[in-house]
Short mmCIF file of C-alpha atoms in Angstrom, two decimals:
data_model
loop_
_atom_site.label_atom_id
_atom_site.label_comp_id
_atom_site.label_asym_id
_atom_site.label_seq_id
_atom_site.Cartn_x
_atom_site.Cartn_y
_atom_site.Cartn_z
CA MET A 1 -197.38 -1.07 71.41
CA SER A 2 -194.54 0.31 69.32
CA THR A 3 -194.66 4.49 69.25
CA THR A 4 -194.45 6.14 65.90
CA PHE A 5 -191.65 7.95 66.36
CA GLN A 6 -187.90 7.19 64.84
CA LEU A 7 -184.64 8.37 65.29
CA ASP A 8 -182.53 9.18 61.95
CA THR A 9 -179.20 9.14 62.26
CA SER A 10 -178.52 9.80 58.36
CA THR A 11 -176.55 12.45 57.41
CA SER A 12 -178.95 14.39 54.93
CA ARG A 13 -179.68 17.86 55.06
CA ALA A 14 -183.24 17.36 56.75
CA ASN A 15 -181.18 14.90 59.78
CA PRO A 16 -177.60 15.75 59.88
CA THR A 17 -175.77 13.70 62.75
CA PRO A 18 -174.19 15.96 65.32
CA ALA A 19 -171.73 15.13 67.81
CA PRO A 20 -172.83 12.37 70.69
CA MET A 21 -174.32 13.82 72.83
CA LYS A 22 -176.63 12.77 76.08
CA ARG A 23 -180.26 14.49 76.69
CA LEU A 24 -180.64 16.15 79.77
CA THR A 25 -183.76 14.66 81.78
CA VAL A 26 -186.40 15.76 83.49
CA PRO A 27 -185.55 14.94 87.16
CA LYS A 28 -181.90 16.79 86.06
CA ILE A 29 -183.91 19.91 84.95
CA ARG A 30 -185.35 19.84 88.30
CA LEU A 31 -182.74 19.05 90.10
CA ARG A 32 -181.10 22.29 89.23
CA LYS A 33 -183.02 24.03 91.91
CA GLN A 34 -181.43 22.82 95.21
CA ASP A 35 -182.75 24.78 98.35
CA GLY A 36 -184.39 27.26 96.68
CA VAL A 37 -181.49 27.87 94.41
CA THR A 38 -180.61 27.51 90.91
CA ALA A 39 -176.95 27.79 90.58
CA GLU A 40 -176.86 28.49 86.54
CA PRO A 41 -180.15 29.84 85.01
CA LEU A 42 -182.05 27.24 82.99
CA VAL A 43 -182.52 28.26 79.45
CA MET A 44 -185.48 27.18 76.98
CA LEU A 45 -186.94 28.95 73.74
CA THR A 46 -189.47 27.25 71.45
CA ALA A 47 -189.02 25.02 68.90
CA TYR A 48 -191.85 24.08 66.48
CA THR A 49 -189.38 22.17 63.21
CA ALA A 50 -185.94 19.83 63.08
CA ARG A 51 -184.40 22.31 61.56
CA GLN A 52 -185.10 25.28 64.18
CA ALA A 53 -184.68 22.10 66.60
CA GLN A 54 -180.54 21.04 65.21
CA LEU A 55 -179.83 25.41 65.78
CA LEU A 56 -181.35 25.80 69.40
CA ASP A 57 -180.23 22.54 71.01
CA ALA A 58 -176.91 22.89 71.77
CA HIS A 59 -178.16 26.21 73.44
CA CYS A 60 -180.32 24.74 75.54
CA ASP A 61 -182.01 22.93 78.22
CA MET A 62 -185.53 22.60 76.96
CA LEU A 63 -187.06 23.06 73.75
CA LEU A 64 -191.08 23.98 74.17
CA VAL A 65 -193.24 22.89 70.90
CA GLY A 66 -195.30 25.65 72.17
CA ASP A 67 -198.88 26.60 71.11
CA SER A 68 -197.37 29.24 70.34
CA LEU A 69 -197.28 27.72 67.19
CA ALA A 70 -200.76 28.71 66.03
CA GLN A 71 -199.62 32.14 65.83
CA VAL A 72 -196.00 32.30 64.90
CA ILE A 73 -197.08 29.31 62.10
CA TYR A 74 -200.38 29.10 61.14
CA GLY A 75 -201.03 33.16 61.49
CA LEU A 76 -203.98 32.51 63.27
CA PRO A 77 -205.58 35.01 65.73
CA SER A 78 -204.79 33.05 68.95
CA THR A 79 -204.17 29.63 70.82
CA ILE A 80 -207.37 28.41 70.90
CA PRO A 81 -208.08 26.60 67.29
CA VAL A 82 -204.67 25.03 67.75
CA THR A 83 -205.39 20.95 67.64
CA LEU A 84 -203.35 17.16 69.88
CA GLU A 85 -202.72 16.54 65.68
CA MET A 86 -200.96 20.11 65.27
CA MET A 87 -198.73 19.99 68.59
CA ALA A 88 -198.23 15.89 67.40
CA ASN A 89 -196.76 16.73 64.48
CA HIS A 90 -194.54 19.36 65.31
CA GLY A 91 -193.47 18.08 68.46
CA ALA A 92 -192.27 15.04 66.57
CA ALA A 93 -190.31 17.17 64.26
CA VAL A 94 -188.46 18.95 67.22
CA VAL A 95 -187.92 15.64 68.98
CA ARG A 96 -186.34 14.08 65.55
CA GLY A 97 -183.77 17.75 65.74
CA SER A 98 -182.96 17.76 68.89
CA TYR A 99 -180.70 15.15 71.11
CA HIS A 100 -179.80 17.14 74.22
CA SER A 101 -182.55 19.54 75.56
CA VAL A 102 -185.77 18.14 77.66
CA VAL A 103 -188.40 18.51 74.67
CA ILE A 104 -191.58 19.80 76.28
CA ILE A 105 -195.05 19.39 74.35
CA ASP A 106 -198.10 21.90 75.24
CA MET A 107 -200.95 20.54 76.00
CA PRO A 108 -203.63 22.31 73.51
CA PHE A 109 -206.64 24.18 74.69
CA GLY A 110 -209.62 21.74 75.41
CA SER A 111 -207.56 18.93 75.08
CA TYR A 112 -206.83 18.49 79.14
CA GLU A 113 -209.88 21.02 81.09
CA ALA A 114 -212.59 17.92 81.19
CA SER A 115 -211.26 15.84 83.21
CA LYS A 116 -208.07 14.51 85.12
CA GLU A 117 -208.82 11.05 82.44
CA GLN A 118 -208.91 13.58 79.03
CA ALA A 119 -205.78 15.08 80.31
CA PHE A 120 -204.19 11.77 80.58
CA GLU A 121 -205.64 10.46 76.90
CA SER A 122 -204.38 13.51 75.82
CA ALA A 123 -200.73 13.48 77.61
CA SER A 124 -200.34 9.95 76.74
CA TYR A 125 -201.47 10.86 73.08
CA LEU A 126 -198.10 13.12 72.34
CA LEU A 127 -195.95 11.65 74.39
CA LYS A 128 -196.33 8.63 72.26
CA GLN A 129 -196.52 10.20 68.44
CA THR A 130 -193.40 12.03 69.66
CA GLY A 131 -190.99 10.68 71.76
CA ALA A 132 -190.98 13.86 73.92
CA ALA A 133 -189.94 13.88 77.68
CA ALA A 134 -192.73 15.79 79.28
CA VAL A 135 -196.36 18.41 78.50
CA LYS A 136 -197.06 21.65 79.55
CA LEU A 137 -200.53 22.44 80.55
CA GLU A 138 -201.84 25.84 82.20
CA GLY A 139 -203.74 26.53 85.09
CA GLY A 140 -203.16 26.90 88.63
CA GLU A 141 -204.86 25.35 91.36
CA ALA A 142 -208.06 24.07 89.07
CA MET A 143 -205.65 22.01 87.07
CA ALA A 144 -203.46 20.70 90.63
CA GLU A 145 -205.12 17.64 90.74
CA THR A 146 -204.85 16.81 87.18
CA VAL A 147 -200.65 17.57 87.46
CA GLU A 148 -200.98 14.73 90.37
CA PHE A 149 -202.78 12.68 88.25
CA LEU A 150 -200.29 12.52 85.75
CA ASN A 151 -197.28 12.55 87.30
CA LYS A 152 -198.56 9.69 89.39
CA ARG A 153 -198.90 8.36 85.71
CA GLY A 154 -195.46 8.62 84.26
CA ILE A 155 -196.27 11.86 82.58
CA PRO A 156 -194.41 14.29 84.25
CA VAL A 157 -195.47 17.96 83.68
CA MET A 158 -194.62 21.67 83.37
CA GLY A 159 -197.60 23.81 85.07
CA HIS A 160 -198.05 27.97 83.74
CA VAL A 161 -199.18 30.45 85.93
CA GLY A 162 -199.59 33.93 85.79
CA LEU A 163 -200.99 35.32 81.92
CA THR A 164 -202.27 32.00 80.17
CA PRO A 165 -203.16 32.78 76.62
CA GLN A 166 -205.71 29.75 76.45
CA ALA A 167 -207.78 32.14 79.01
CA VAL A 168 -207.13 35.17 76.82
CA ASN A 169 -210.89 35.13 76.36
CA VAL A 170 -211.60 34.90 80.49
CA LEU A 171 -208.64 37.02 81.34
CA GLY A 172 -209.81 40.10 78.22
CA GLY A 173 -206.32 40.24 76.54
CA TYR A 174 -202.65 40.03 77.13
CA MET A 175 -202.24 42.38 79.91
CA ALA A 176 -199.82 41.57 83.32
CA ARG A 177 -201.32 40.28 85.91
CA GLY A 178 -200.55 40.25 89.81
CA ARG A 179 -201.25 44.31 89.99
CA SER A 180 -203.80 43.89 92.39
CA ASP A 181 -203.46 42.25 95.43
CA ASN A 182 -206.33 39.71 94.78
CA GLU A 183 -204.29 38.56 91.37
CA ALA A 184 -200.72 38.66 93.11
CA ASP A 185 -202.13 36.02 96.43
CA LYS A 186 -203.74 33.83 93.33
CA ILE A 187 -200.49 33.58 91.19
CA VAL A 188 -198.85 32.59 94.44
CA ALA A 189 -201.35 30.04 95.66
CA ASP A 190 -201.38 28.88 91.92
CA ALA A 191 -198.00 28.31 91.44
CA LYS A 192 -197.75 26.78 95.59
CA ALA A 193 -200.56 24.22 94.45
CA LEU A 194 -198.51 23.12 90.86
CA ASP A 195 -195.77 22.23 92.98
CA ASP A 196 -197.48 20.43 95.55
CA ALA A 197 -198.79 18.41 93.16
CA GLY A 198 -195.85 17.74 91.25
CA ALA A 199 -194.94 19.97 88.60
CA PHE A 200 -190.83 19.46 87.87
CA ALA A 201 -190.77 23.33 86.43
CA VAL A 202 -193.62 26.47 86.44
CA VAL A 203 -193.74 28.94 84.04
CA VAL A 204 -194.44 32.15 85.11
CA GLU A 205 -195.52 34.33 82.12
CA GLY A 206 -196.71 38.40 82.02
CA VAL A 207 -196.13 39.14 85.95
CA VAL A 208 -195.12 41.94 87.97
CA GLU A 209 -191.65 41.11 88.98
CA PRO A 210 -192.19 40.96 92.47
CA ILE A 211 -194.88 38.81 92.56
CA ALA A 212 -192.33 36.70 90.40
CA ILE A 213 -189.46 36.99 92.64
CA GLU A 214 -192.56 35.83 95.35
CA VAL A 215 -193.52 32.80 93.39
CA THR A 216 -189.22 31.66 93.08
CA LYS A 217 -188.92 31.75 96.65
CA ALA A 218 -192.16 30.15 96.95
CA ILE A 219 -192.06 27.07 95.66
CA SER A 220 -189.01 24.58 95.33
CA CYS A 221 -189.23 23.16 91.50
CA PRO A 222 -187.69 25.70 89.04
CA THR A 223 -189.60 29.23 87.45
CA ILE A 224 -188.82 29.77 84.11
CA GLY A 225 -189.95 33.48 83.53
CA ILE A 226 -191.28 35.21 80.41
CA GLY A 227 -191.78 38.70 80.90
CA ALA A 228 -191.48 37.97 84.57
CA SER A 229 -187.60 38.79 86.54
CA ALA A 230 -184.58 37.68 86.28
CA ARG A 231 -184.25 36.19 89.20
CA CYS A 232 -186.69 33.67 88.27
CA ASP A 233 -185.14 30.36 88.17
CA GLY A 234 -184.04 30.24 83.97
CA GLN A 235 -185.82 32.09 80.97
CA VAL A 236 -188.05 31.01 77.91
CA LEU A 237 -189.16 33.55 74.46
CA VAL A 238 -190.79 32.15 71.73
CA THR A 239 -187.61 31.99 69.12
CA GLU A 240 -189.01 33.98 66.22
CA ASP A 241 -189.55 36.76 68.33
CA MET A 242 -185.90 36.78 69.94
CA LEU A 243 -184.38 37.10 66.62
CA GLY A 244 -186.77 39.76 65.42
CA MET A 245 -188.73 37.90 62.67
CA PHE A 246 -192.26 40.02 63.48
CA ASP A 247 -192.14 43.87 64.14
CA ARG A 248 -194.63 43.59 66.86
CA VAL A 249 -193.41 41.94 69.40
CA PRO A 250 -194.91 41.57 73.72
CA ARG A 251 -193.04 44.36 75.77
CA PHE A 252 -191.01 42.00 77.03
CA VAL A 253 -188.71 40.46 74.42
CA LYS A 254 -185.93 41.66 73.11
CA LYS A 255 -184.82 41.54 69.80
CA TYR A 256 -181.44 39.93 69.32
CA GLU A 257 -181.49 40.11 65.80
CA ASP A 258 -183.43 41.52 62.80
CA ILE A 259 -183.77 38.26 60.91
CA ALA A 260 -186.41 39.55 59.14
CA GLY A 261 -184.31 42.36 57.68
CA MET A 262 -182.16 39.99 57.10
CA ILE A 263 -184.38 37.53 54.77
CA GLU A 264 -186.59 40.13 53.02
CA ASN A 265 -182.98 41.55 51.58
CA THR A 266 -181.60 38.27 50.58
CA VAL A 267 -184.45 37.49 48.62
CA LYS A 268 -184.35 40.92 47.32
CA THR A 269 -181.27 40.28 46.35
CA TYR A 270 -182.11 37.08 44.83
CA ALA A 271 -185.02 38.47 42.83
CA ASP A 272 -182.94 41.12 41.33
CA GLU A 273 -180.37 38.44 40.18
CA VAL A 274 -183.00 36.68 38.46
CA ARG A 275 -184.72 39.43 36.77
CA GLU A 276 -181.29 40.71 35.62
CA ARG A 277 -180.91 37.07 33.83
CA SER A 278 -177.15 37.11 36.85
CA PHE A 279 -179.10 34.13 38.25
CA PRO A 280 -178.10 31.14 38.40
CA GLY A 281 -173.93 31.72 36.90
CA PRO A 282 -171.40 29.47 35.47
CA ASP A 283 -171.05 28.09 38.69
CA GLN A 284 -174.84 27.00 39.71
CA THR A 285 -175.66 25.59 36.29
CA TYR A 286 -174.22 22.08 34.11
CA GLN A 287 -172.21 22.31 30.84
CA PRO A 288 -171.47 19.35 28.62
CA LYS A 289 -168.06 17.78 29.56
CA LYS A 290 -165.46 18.20 26.82
#
């Protein structure tokens, strides 16, 4: 059966053809950690559109089509309402816009928890529809059997432990995890279970630094920190948070720019010029040929 994604090599604004790049692979990401050490930290950011992927691709090892698109793109209060179709549409756009990074797609809430067979059906749908390389799912020991099942059937899986946003209703909020001994022990055990099951990397989110470091030392696959520690094997942030698109962001986010302010100032300038009839000017209008 043919897949639905296509590689567009046109030179249009939507799909400019970049300099030739060889795309990274999941095994190469996994092998960046050798004997418990990652010589160069892995770089991952979220992406939801083709243009965003084009801008991020050359600088990242991985692009995550995160279910955080719920809040960032759709203005939803949490990731819970996200559907497979939403993830597939945005995932396909990111694959079309990238040529270098490994593209990973979040499996949305309710698409994999019921059984490993459900997880395979959902994951295979996402990969067929998008051409992405891997999926990511949340949960530790409870998901280890599912991760092994998918891995054995040709679907690479990235795990996710610590603060798991899809479980926000159980956790009671987006607080940091691992402050109690019981929480810390569970996070380490969850990460080990995913590693043993064949996960090629594990996101460690919202975890107190000593536990993030312990997890990184305890498992053989790379850890990707977000609100964890610089000593994780890599880092990920929501791109819009990092760029300063939102006033309120989690404590662990560093705003590298004030893109929201830049957009507001640019739009104000445009609006002022329209109202004073200085735009469009001679350079933006067509005149009859002499």
